[in-house]
Coordinates of C-alpha atoms in Angstrom, one line a residue:
X100 CA -0.2 0.4 -0.1
X101 CA 1.4 3.3 -1.1
X102 CA 0.5 6.7 1.2
X103 CA -0.8 9.8 -0.7
X104 CA 0.3 12.9 0.1
X105 CA 0.5 16.2 -1.2
X106 CA 3.3 18.4 -2.2
X107 CA 4.6 19.4 1.0
X108 CA 8.3 20.3 2.9
X109 CA 6.6 17.8 5.8
X110 CA 7.0 15.0 3.2
X111 CA 10.1 16.5 1.9
X112 CA 11.6 15.8 5.4
X113 CA 10.0 12.5 5.6
X114 CA 11.7 11.3 1.7
X115 CA 15.2 12.6 3.4
X116 CA 14.5 10.4 6.6
X117 CA 13.3 7.7 4.4
X118 CA 17.1 8.2 2.4
X119 CA 19.1 7.5 5.1
X120 CA 17.1 5.5 7.5
X121 CA 17.9 3.4 3.8
X122 CA 21.7 3.6 3.7
X123 CA 21.4 1.6 7.1
X124 CA 19.4 -0.9 5.0
X125 CA 21.9 -4.2 4.9
X126 CA 21.5 -6.0 1.7
X127 CA 20.8 -9.8 0.9
X128 CA 23.5 -12.9 0.2
X129 CA 21.0 -14.9 -1.5
X130 CA 23.6 -17.6 -2.4
X131 CA 25.5 -17.4 0.7
X132 CA 25.6 -20.3 3.5
X133 CA 23.3 -19.7 6.4
X134 CA 24.6 -20.3 10.2
X135 CA 21.4 -20.0 12.2
X136 CA 20.3 -22.9 13.6
X137 CA 16.7 -24.1 14.7
X138 CA 15.4 -26.3 17.2
X139 CA 13.4 -28.8 17.7
X140 CA 10.5 -28.9 15.4
X141 CA 7.3 -30.4 15.0
X142 CA 6.6 -31.4 11.4
X143 CA 7.7 -33.8 8.6
X144 CA 8.4 -32.2 5.1
X145 CA 6.9 -34.1 2.5
X146 CA 8.4 -32.5 -0.5
X147 CA 5.8 -33.9 -2.4
X148 CA 3.3 -31.1 -4.8
X149 CA 0.0 -32.3 -4.8
X150 CA -1.5 -31.4 -8.2
X151 CA -5.1 -32.0 -10.1
X152 CA -5.2 -32.4 -13.8
X153 CA -6.8 -29.5 -15.8
X154 CA -8.2 -29.3 -19.4
X155 CA -7.8 -26.7 -21.8
X156 CA -8.5 -26.0 -25.5
X157 CA -8.0 -30.1 -26.3
X158 CA -4.5 -29.9 -23.5
X159 CA -4.3 -31.2 -20.0
X160 CA -1.7 -30.3 -17.9
X161 CA -1.4 -30.7 -14.0
X162 CA -2.0 -28.0 -11.8
X163 CA -0.8 -26.8 -8.2
X164 CA -3.5 -27.7 -5.9
X165 CA -3.0 -24.9 -3.3
X166 CA -5.9 -26.2 -1.4
X167 CA -3.5 -30.0 -0.3
X168 CA -0.2 -27.8 -0.9
X169 CA 1.1 -26.7 2.3
X170 CA 4.6 -24.9 3.6
X171 CA 5.9 -28.2 4.7
X172 CA 5.3 -29.4 0.9
X173 CA 7.1 -26.8 -0.6
X174 CA 10.4 -29.5 -0.1
X175 CA 13.9 -27.8 1.4
X176 CA 16.2 -25.7 -0.1
X177 CA 19.3 -26.7 -2.1
X178 CA 21.4 -24.1 -0.9
X179 CA 21.1 -21.8 2.0
X180 CA 21.5 -17.5 2.2
X181 CA 21.3 -15.4 4.0
X182 CA 19.0 -12.0 5.0
X183 CA 21.0 -9.2 6.8
X184 CA 18.9 -5.8 8.1
X185 CA 20.0 -2.9 10.2
X186 CA 18.9 -2.8 13.9
X187 CA 18.0 0.8 13.6
X188 CA 15.4 0.1 10.8
X189 CA 14.4 -3.0 12.3
X190 CA 13.5 -0.9 15.2
X191 CA 11.3 1.6 13.5
X192 CA 9.3 -1.6 12.0
X193 CA 9.4 -3.6 15.3
X194 CA 10.1 -6.7 13.4
X195 CA 13.5 -7.9 12.7
X196 CA 14.1 -8.5 8.7
X197 CA 17.3 -10.3 9.3
X198 CA 17.3 -14.1 9.1
X199 CA 19.3 -16.9 7.4
X200 CA 18.3 -20.7 6.2
X201 CA 21.1 -23.8 5.9
X202 CA 20.7 -26.2 3.1
X203 CA 18.0 -28.5 3.9
X204 CA 16.3 -26.6 5.1
X205 CA 12.2 -25.7 4.8
X206 CA 10.4 -22.0 4.3
X207 CA 8.6 -22.5 7.9
X208 CA 12.2 -22.4 9.1
X209 CA 13.1 -19.2 7.7
X210 CA 9.8 -17.8 6.6
X211 CA 8.5 -14.8 9.5
X212 CA 4.7 -14.2 10.4
X213 CA 5.1 -10.8 9.5
X214 CA 6.7 -11.5 5.4
X215 CA 3.8 -12.1 3.8
X216 CA 1.9 -8.6 3.6
X217 CA -0.9 -9.7 1.3
X218 CA -2.2 -12.1 3.7
X219 CA -4.7 -13.7 6.2
X220 CA -1.9 -15.0 8.7
X221 CA -2.5 -12.3 11.2
X222 CA -6.4 -13.2 11.4
X223 CA -5.7 -17.0 12.3
X224 CA -6.3 -18.6 15.4
X225 CA -4.8 -21.6 16.6
X226 CA -8.3 -22.8 16.8
X227 CA -8.8 -22.7 13.1
X228 CA -4.7 -24.0 12.1
X229 CA -5.3 -26.7 14.2
X230 CA -8.5 -27.9 12.8
X231 CA -7.6 -27.2 9.2
X232 CA -3.9 -28.8 9.8
X233 CA -3.3 -31.3 7.3
X234 CA -1.3 -32.8 10.0
X235 CA -3.0 -34.6 12.7
X236 CA -1.7 -33.1 16.2
X237 CA -3.0 -35.0 19.5
X238 CA -1.7 -33.1 22.0
X239 CA -0.2 -29.9 21.6
X240 CA 2.5 -28.5 24.3
X241 CA 2.3 -24.8 25.3
X242 CA 6.1 -24.9 23.9
X243 CA 5.3 -25.5 20.4
X244 CA 3.6 -22.2 20.2
X245 CA 6.9 -20.2 20.5
X246 CA 4.7 -17.1 20.5
X247 CA 4.2 -17.1 24.2
X248 CA 8.2 -17.1 24.7
X249 CA 8.2 -13.2 23.6
X250 CA 5.1 -12.9 26.2
X251 CA 5.0 -11.0 29.7
X252 CA 1.7 -11.7 32.1
X253 CA 0.7 -7.0 30.6
X254 CA 1.4 -8.7 27.2
X255 CA -1.2 -11.6 27.7
X256 CA -3.8 -10.0 29.4
X257 CA -3.9 -7.6 26.5
X258 CA -3.8 -10.0 24.0
X259 CA -6.3 -12.1 25.6
X260 CA -8.5 -9.5 28.2
X261 CA -11.1 -11.6 28.9
X262 CA -7.9 -13.2 31.5
X263 CA -9.0 -10.3 33.5
X264 CA -11.3 -12.0 35.3
X265 CA -10.3 -14.7 35.7
X266 CA -8.0 -15.7 39.7
X267 CA -3.7 -16.4 39.0
X268 CA -4.8 -20.0 40.1
X269 CA -7.6 -20.5 36.9
X270 CA -4.6 -20.1 34.5
X271 CA -1.4 -22.8 35.7
X272 CA 1.5 -21.1 33.8
X273 CA 0.6 -17.6 35.3
X274 CA 0.2 -19.3 39.1
X275 CA 3.6 -21.3 38.2
X276 CA 5.1 -17.8 37.5
X277 CA 3.5 -16.0 40.5
X278 CA 3.8 -18.4 43.4
X279 CA 0.5 -20.2 44.5
X280 CA 0.4 -17.2 46.9
X281 CA -0.8 -15.0 44.7
X282 CA -3.2 -18.1 43.7
X283 CA -6.8 -16.1 44.5
X284 CA -5.8 -13.2 43.2
X285 CA -7.7 -11.3 40.6
X286 CA -4.9 -11.9 37.0
X287 CA -6.0 -8.3 36.4
X288 CA -4.6 -6.7 39.5
X289 CA -0.9 -8.2 38.6
X290 CA 0.3 -5.4 36.8
X291 CA -1.3 -3.5 39.8
X292 CA 1.5 -5.5 42.1
X293 CA 4.5 -5.0 40.3
X294 CA 4.4 -8.6 38.3
X295 CA 3.4 -7.8 35.2
X296 CA 6.6 -8.2 33.6
X297 CA 6.8 -11.1 34.1
X298 CA 7.7 -13.7 31.2
X299 CA 7.1 -16.8 29.8
X300 CA 10.2 -18.1 28.8
X301 CA 11.4 -18.3 32.5
X302 CA 8.6 -21.4 32.4
X303 CA 9.6 -24.5 31.0
X304 CA 6.1 -24.5 29.1
X305 CA 6.6 -28.1 27.6
X306 CA 4.7 -29.0 31.4
X307 CA 1.5 -26.9 30.0
X308 CA -0.6 -28.1 27.5
X309 CA -1.7 -25.1 24.6
X310 CA -5.3 -25.0 26.7
X311 CA -4.0 -24.4 29.9
X312 CA -4.5 -20.4 29.0
X313 CA -8.3 -19.9 28.6
X314 CA -9.2 -18.2 25.1
X315 CA -5.5 -18.8 23.1
X316 CA -6.9 -21.1 20.7
X317 CA -9.4 -18.3 20.0
X318 CA -7.7 -14.9 19.8
X319 CA -6.1 -14.2 16.3
X320 CA -2.3 -14.2 15.9
X321 CA -2.2 -10.9 15.3
X322 CA -3.2 -9.8 19.3
X323 CA 0.0 -10.9 20.3
X324 CA 3.0 -9.1 21.2
X325 CA 6.3 -9.4 18.0
X326 CA 3.9 -11.7 16.2
X327 CA 5.0 -10.7 12.9
X328 CA 9.0 -11.4 14.4
X329 CA 7.7 -14.9 14.7
X330 CA 8.9 -18.2 12.5
X331 CA 5.6 -19.5 10.5
X332 CA 7.1 -23.2 12.6
X333 CA 7.1 -21.2 16.0
X334 CA 3.0 -21.8 14.9
X335 CA 2.6 -25.2 15.7
X336 CA -0.3 -26.9 12.7
X337 CA 0.7 -23.6 10.9
X338 CA 3.5 -25.4 8.3
X339 CA 0.7 -27.9 7.3
X340 CA -1.9 -25.2 6.6
X341 CA -3.1 -25.4 2.9
X342 CA -1.7 -22.1 1.6
X343 CA -5.4 -21.3 -0.1
X344 CA -6.2 -20.5 3.8
X345 CA -3.4 -18.1 3.9
X346 CA -3.2 -16.7 0.8
X347 CA -7.1 -16.8 -0.1
X348 CA -7.5 -14.9 -3.8
X349 CA -3.3 -14.0 -3.7
X350 CA -2.8 -17.4 -4.8
X351 CA -4.7 -17.3 -8.5
X352 CA -3.5 -16.9 -12.3
X353 CA -2.6 -13.7 -13.8
X354 CA -5.1 -14.9 -15.9
X355 CA -8.7 -13.2 -16.4
X356 CA -9.8 -16.8 -17.4
X357 CA -11.9 -18.8 -14.9
X358 CA -12.1 -22.5 -14.6
X359 CA -14.5 -24.4 -12.5
X360 CA -13.0 -28.2 -12.5
X361 CA -13.5 -30.8 -9.6
X362 CA -10.8 -32.7 -7.8
X363 CA -11.2 -36.2 -8.8
X364 CA -9.2 -37.4 -6.1
X365 CA -11.5 -35.2 -2.7
X366 CA -14.5 -35.1 -5.5
X367 CA -13.9 -30.8 -4.5
X368 CA -14.8 -28.5 -6.8
X369 CA -11.9 -26.1 -7.5
X370 CA -12.1 -22.6 -9.1
X371 CA -9.3 -21.7 -11.0
X372 CA -7.5 -19.4 -13.5
X373 CA -4.6 -21.3 -15.2
X374 CA -3.6 -18.3 -17.4
X375 CA -2.0 -20.3 -20.8
X376 CA -0.9 -24.3 -21.3
X377 CA 2.6 -24.6 -22.7
X378 CA 3.9 -27.7 -24.1
X379 CA 7.8 -28.3 -23.3
X380 CA 9.6 -28.6 -26.8
X381 CA 13.1 -29.2 -26.2
X382 CA 15.5 -28.0 -22.9
X383 CA 18.6 -26.6 -23.8
X384 CA 21.9 -26.1 -21.1
X385 CA 24.0 -22.9 -20.3
X386 CA 26.5 -23.0 -23.2
X387 CA 23.5 -21.1 -25.0
X388 CA 23.3 -17.7 -26.0
X389 CA 21.6 -14.5 -27.2
X390 CA 18.1 -15.3 -26.5
X391 CA 15.4 -13.5 -27.4
X392 CA 12.1 -14.4 -27.9
X393 CA 11.6 -14.8 -24.2
X394 CA 8.9 -15.1 -21.8
X395 CA 10.5 -14.7 -18.1
X396 CA 11.8 -11.3 -16.6
X397 CA 9.8 -9.8 -13.5
X398 CA 7.1 -7.4 -12.9
X399 CA 9.4 -4.5 -12.7
X400 CA 11.4 -5.5 -16.1
X401 CA 8.7 -7.0 -18.3
X402 CA 8.5 -10.6 -18.4
X403 CA 10.0 -10.6 -22.2
X404 CA 14.0 -9.9 -20.8
X405 CA 16.7 -10.9 -23.6
X406 CA 19.5 -13.3 -22.5
X407 CA 23.0 -12.7 -23.7
X408 CA 24.8 -16.2 -21.8
X409 CA 24.6 -18.7 -19.9
X410 CA 21.3 -19.1 -21.2
X411 CA 19.5 -22.4 -20.2
X412 CA 16.0 -22.7 -20.9
X413 CA 12.9 -24.6 -22.4
X414 CA 11.6 -24.1 -24.9
X415 CA 7.8 -24.4 -25.2
X416 CA 6.0 -25.3 -28.3
X417 CA 2.5 -25.2 -29.7
X418 CA 0.7 -22.0 -29.6
X419 CA 4.7 -20.4 -28.6
X420 CA 6.2 -20.7 -31.9
X421 CA 9.2 -21.2 -29.8
X422 CA 9.5 -19.1 -26.7
X423 CA 11.5 -19.3 -24.3
X424 CA 12.0 -19.5 -20.7
X425 CA 15.3 -18.8 -19.4
X426 CA 16.4 -20.2 -15.8
X427 CA 16.8 -17.6 -13.3
X428 CA 20.2 -20.3 -11.9
X429 CA 22.2 -18.3 -14.7
X430 CA 20.1 -15.0 -15.6
X431 CA 19.4 -12.3 -12.8
X432 CA 16.7 -9.2 -13.8
X433 CA 15.6 -5.6 -11.5
X434 CA 13.0 -6.7 -9.1
X435 CA 11.5 -5.3 -6.6
X436 CA 9.7 -1.9 -5.1
X437 CA 10.2 1.3 -2.6
X438 CA 12.4 0.9 -0.1
X439 CA 12.9 -2.6 0.1
X440 CA 13.5 -2.7 -3.3
X441 CA 17.2 -2.0 -2.4
X442 CA 17.7 -5.6 -1.3
X443 CA 20.3 -7.7 -2.6
X444 CA 21.2 -4.8 -5.4
X445 CA 17.7 -5.1 -6.4
X446 CA 18.5 -8.2 -8.1
X447 CA 16.1 -11.7 -8.4
X448 CA 16.5 -14.7 -10.4
X449 CA 14.1 -14.7 -13.8
X450 CA 11.6 -16.4 -14.5
X451 CA 7.4 -16.0 -14.0
X452 CA 4.6 -15.0 -11.7
X453 CA 2.1 -17.8 -13.6
X454 CA 0.1 -18.1 -10.0
X455 CA -0.3 -14.8 -9.0
X456 CA 2.5 -12.5 -6.3
X457 CA 3.7 -14.7 -3.4
X458 CA 5.7 -17.1 -5.7
X459 CA 8.0 -16.7 -8.0
X460 CA 8.3 -19.1 -10.6
X461 CA 11.4 -19.6 -12.0
X462 CA 13.2 -22.7 -14.2
X463 CA 16.7 -23.7 -12.2
X464 CA 18.5 -26.9 -13.3
X465 CA 17.5 -28.0 -17.4
X466 CA 19.5 -31.2 -18.4
X467 CA 19.4 -31.5 -22.0
X468 CA 20.2 -34.8 -21.9
X469 CA 17.1 -36.1 -20.1
X470 CA 15.0 -33.4 -21.1
X471 CA 14.1 -32.5 -18.0
X472 CA 13.3 -29.1 -16.5
X473 CA 13.3 -28.6 -12.7
X474 CA 10.9 -25.5 -10.9
X475 CA 11.8 -24.0 -8.3
X476 CA 10.3 -20.7 -6.5
X477 CA 11.3 -17.5 -5.2
X478 CA 9.8 -15.8 -2.2
X479 CA 9.7 -11.8 -1.3
X480 CA 9.1 -9.6 1.5
X481 CA 6.1 -7.3 1.4
X482 CA 6.2 -4.4 4.5
X483 CA 3.6 -2.3 3.4
X484 CA 4.4 1.3 2.2
X485 CA 8.3 0.7 2.6
X486 CA 7.5 -1.8 -0.7
X487 CA 8.5 -4.9 -1.3
X488 CA 12.4 -7.0 -1.6
X489 CA 13.1 -9.2 -5.1
X490 CA 12.7 -12.5 -5.3
X491 CA 15.4 -13.4 -3.5
X492 CA 14.4 -16.3 -0.8
X493 CA 15.0 -19.3 -2.0
X494 CA 15.5 -21.4 -4.1
X495 CA 12.5 -24.2 -2.9
X496 CA 12.4 -26.7 -5.3
X497 CA 9.0 -26.6 -6.8
X498 CA 7.6 -29.1 -10.5
X499 CA 9.2 -30.8 -12.1
X500 CA 9.0 -31.1 -16.4
X501 CA 10.4 -33.3 -19.1
X502 CA 10.1 -32.5 -22.7
X503 CA 6.3 -33.0 -24.2
X504 CA 5.1 -32.9 -20.8
X505 CA 2.6 -29.7 -20.1
X506 CA 3.0 -26.6 -17.9
X507 CA 1.3 -23.6 -16.7
X508 CA 2.9 -20.2 -18.4
X509 CA 0.6 -17.9 -17.3
X510 CA -0.2 -14.7 -19.7
X511 CA 2.2 -14.1 -22.3
X512 CA 0.9 -10.5 -22.7
X513 CA -2.7 -9.2 -23.0
X514 CA -1.4 -7.3 -26.0
X515 CA -0.2 -10.7 -27.0
X516 CA -2.6 -13.1 -26.9
X517 CA -6.0 -14.0 -27.6
X518 CA -7.1 -15.8 -24.4
X519 CA -10.1 -17.2 -25.1
X520 CA -8.2 -18.7 -28.2
X521 CA -5.0 -19.6 -26.2
X522 CA -2.8 -18.5 -28.7
X523 CA -0.6 -16.4 -29.9
X524 CA -2.4 -13.6 -31.9
X525 CA -0.9 -10.7 -34.3
X526 CA -0.8 -7.5 -32.5
X527 CA -4.3 -5.4 -34.7
X528 CA -3.6 -1.8 -34.6
X529 CA -5.4 1.0 -33.1
X530 CA -5.8 4.0 -33.8
X531 CA -3.3 6.1 -33.1
X532 CA -3.4 8.5 -30.5
X533 CA -1.5 11.4 -32.2
X534 CA -3.8 15.0 -30.8
X535 CA -5.6 12.8 -28.2
X536 CA -5.7 14.3 -24.2
X537 CA -7.2 12.1 -22.2
X538 CA -9.0 13.0 -19.0
X539 CA -6.8 13.7 -16.4
X540 CA -6.8 11.4 -12.8
X541 CA -7.8 12.8 -9.6
X542 CA -5.5 12.1 -7.4
X543 CA -2.4 12.4 -9.6
X544 CA -0.4 15.1 -9.5
X545 CA 2.6 14.8 -12.6
X546 CA 3.8 17.7 -14.5
X547 CA 5.8 17.0 -17.9
X548 CA 9.1 16.0 -17.0
X549 CA 10.9 18.3 -20.5
X550 CA 7.8 21.0 -20.7
X551 CA 8.2 22.5 -24.1
X552 CA 9.0 19.7 -25.7
X553 CA 7.8 18.5 -29.3
X554 CA 5.7 15.0 -28.8
X555 CA 7.6 13.6 -31.8
X556 CA 6.4 9.6 -30.7
X557 CA 2.7 8.9 -29.5
X558 CA 1.9 6.0 -27.7
X559 CA 0.6 2.5 -29.1
X560 CA 1.5 0.9 -32.7
X561 CA 3.5 2.2 -35.4
X562 CA 5.7 1.4 -38.0
X563 CA 9.4 2.9 -37.1
X564 CA 11.4 1.9 -40.0
X565 CA 14.4 1.7 -36.7
X566 CA 16.0 -1.6 -36.2
X567 CA 15.3 -3.4 -33.3
X568 CA 12.4 -1.2 -32.2
X569 CA 9.5 -2.1 -31.0
X570 CA 6.5 -2.0 -33.4
X571 CA 4.4 -1.1 -30.2
X572 CA 5.6 2.2 -28.7
X573 CA 4.7 1.6 -25.1
X574 CA 5.3 5.6 -24.0
X575 CA 5.9 8.9 -25.3
X576 CA 8.6 10.4 -27.2
X577 CA 9.3 13.9 -26.4
X578 CA 12.1 16.3 -27.8
X579 CA 13.4 19.6 -27.7
X580 CA 13.8 21.1 -31.9
X581 CA 17.9 20.9 -32.6
X582 CA 17.5 25.0 -33.0
X583 CA 16.6 25.5 -29.9
X584 CA 18.7 26.8 -26.7
X585 CA 16.9 24.1 -24.5
X586 CA 18.4 21.0 -26.7
X587 CA 18.8 18.5 -26.0
X588 CA 17.5 19.0 -22.8
X589 CA 16.5 19.0 -18.5
X590 CA 14.8 16.0 -17.7
X591 CA 13.4 16.6 -14.4
X592 CA 10.9 14.4 -12.4
X593 CA 7.3 14.5 -13.2
X594 CA 6.5 14.2 -9.3
X595 CA 7.5 13.8 -5.5
X596 CA 8.7 10.0 -5.5
X597 CA 11.4 7.7 -4.5
X598 CA 14.4 6.7 -7.2
X599 CA 14.0 2.6 -7.8
X600 CA 16.2 2.5 -10.6
X601 CA 18.8 4.5 -12.0
X602 CA 21.6 2.9 -14.6
X603 CA 21.7 0.6 -17.5
X604 CA 19.3 -0.9 -19.3
X605 CA 19.6 -3.6 -22.2
X606 CA 15.9 -3.4 -23.5
X607 CA 16.8 -0.5 -26.1
X608 CA 16.0 1.9 -23.0
X609 CA 20.0 3.0 -22.6
X610 CA 19.8 4.8 -19.0
X611 CA 17.2 4.8 -17.3
X612 CA 15.2 6.1 -14.2
X613 CA 12.3 4.6 -12.6
X614 CA 10.5 6.3 -9.9
X615 CA 8.2 4.8 -7.6
X616 CA 5.1 7.9 -6.7
X617 CA 3.0 8.1 -3.4
X618 CA 0.0 7.8 -5.6
X619 CA 1.1 4.2 -6.9
X620 CA 2.1 5.5 -10.1
X621 CA 5.3 4.9 -11.3
X622 CA 7.3 6.8 -14.4
X623 CA 10.2 6.3 -16.6
X624 CA 13.1 7.7 -18.1
X625 CA 15.1 6.6 -21.1
X626 CA 18.3 6.7 -23.5
X627 CA 19.2 9.5 -20.9
X628 CA 23.1 10.9 -21.4
X629 CA 23.6 11.4 -18.1
X630 CA 21.7 10.7 -14.3
X631 CA 22.1 13.2 -11.7
X632 CA 20.4 10.2 -8.7
X633 CA 20.6 7.3 -7.8
X634 CA 18.8 4.0 -6.2
X635 CA 16.8 4.7 -3.2
X636 CA 16.9 9.0 -3.4
X637 CA 13.9 11.1 -2.6
X638 CA 12.7 13.5 -5.0
X639 CA 10.4 16.3 -5.9
X640 CA 8.0 17.3 -8.8
X641 CA 10.7 19.6 -11.4
X642 CA 14.0 18.7 -9.5
X643 CA 16.9 17.9 -12.3
X644 CA 17.0 13.9 -12.5
X645 CA 19.4 14.3 -15.5
X646 CA 19.9 15.1 -19.4
X647 CA 18.2 13.9 -22.9
X648 CA 20.5 11.5 -24.9
X649 CA 20.2 9.1 -27.7
X650 CA 21.6 5.9 -25.6
X651 CA 19.9 2.5 -26.3
X652 CA 17.6 2.2 -29.7
X653 CA 16.3 5.6 -31.0
X654 CA 16.7 8.1 -33.6
X655 CA 18.2 10.4 -32.2
X656 CA 17.8 12.8 -28.8
X657 CA 15.4 12.4 -27.1
X658 CA 12.9 11.5 -23.7
X659 CA 11.4 8.3 -24.0
X660 CA 8.7 8.5 -21.2
X661 CA 6.3 5.4 -19.7
X662 CA 3.8 5.0 -16.5
X663 CA 3.1 2.7 -15.0
X664 CA -0.1 1.5 -13.5
X665 CA -0.3 -2.4 -11.3
X666 CA 3.3 -2.6 -13.3
X667 CA 1.8 -2.1 -16.8
X668 CA 3.0 0.5 -19.1
X669 CA -0.4 2.5 -19.4
X670 CA -0.4 5.9 -21.5
X671 CA 1.2 8.7 -19.6
X672 CA -1.8 11.1 -21.5
X673 CA -3.8 9.7 -18.6
X674 CA -1.9 11.5 -16.1
X675 CA 0.1 14.9 -18.2
X676 CA -1.1 17.4 -20.9
X677 CA 2.3 17.3 -23.1

């Protein structure tokens, strides 16, 4: 969620403070070996990914059954990693971003409750988790709910207000903590008697059952102090709670097509939005190079990122006409949003988001001799207005395919794909927008980044005559005439925001700047000859950020200006009158 604000000095100050804070943030080391140890676990990882068969346009494929998939069934990581944050930022959040994982660890051991912004984890109760868990747990000791160790008596009463009316003798752990001399005292009085700060980590919680504290199992996890800072494995049964209970609608495909199927094993009707089914044609190893017809990338860089070298990939048949899904083991791309987007240098493995935004699906190991492709998942952390880290937490084993198998790839591009027929179609040119001024969007305040410049190319389809230039122009080109004293021109920020990227781009943009604005929009500035800002700088509308140039694919010095809604490029005329 992004905070909306007007251009006022208070928020300029806030931006400066955020920038300073960001310089304190550590980086993710994805492939380093983690050293953190974990105590006894109450689950066994299965590494089997439940699926059910769906059909689309004559093709059948195995679709992940999220009603049967749990954190434990996702499998264990084949390599370790480490996630380092700064204590100052952690204190400000009340939540530590730091953690590490080792080879063989399960996501339940290194992912925390607070890592998943778009989930229902905070609203869950132990009663709900244990009642719907895929694991039968007959007797659950209080020690299994590790969150209790982080509570004092006062914290527990605040989380469960009903406890105030109980006598100390009626709640065994509290009786053990304060002593029998207080047995007949109401728990509400303990704070006034100086006993509220006694912590439950002083007890052997193994001696008590989970129901030894009244109302504990019916209390939402978010009621407890430091709940975000708890690992998934510290909530009994959560590691085996089906993910559809955790993420609800967030695990759907990015497709808008919905179909209902009946799971043959459970006889339960399941609604899915499968996107496109592809056929694995050929698997190629890392000796390949210069792959251009790709369908892999990121929600920041798009899903058609070329690969120059070590291009292990799977080539798809049928509707895809040889489209290639590049291995993320060898290629990384820009990822992440907002302040947290700086983690891991803003990089993540190339891949796709066919099942929504919670997990990134990545081609990993490709065995050319056996025609086998191993897919893995990568996770990220999202923290409200701080944004999201790149998908850099993993790899986590997922599905394996062989040549001639079918697989889900989701949508390729709404412009290029006719969903109802699951086929790639030649784009049909649309009417040009040469003189169109679209209505402004309420609540969005952007200015022309190159005031007084001429619009030399509009948003939409075009015939360029320029080698390697796209026929669909996903922005507006602005330039001064060569006789203008401002030629080639200073580029200004179109609005207040955080610089999320400033550097070289290999997709034809040359030098590129991306700005995340508080309204939720993002703006992009291509072909710059000089860049005056750095990633994570806070800028205000009208601030000079660089100079017009001719880097990348183009016909001369100009600014290629882009606007993004929900990570998709839209016509800048929706927001600016040029």
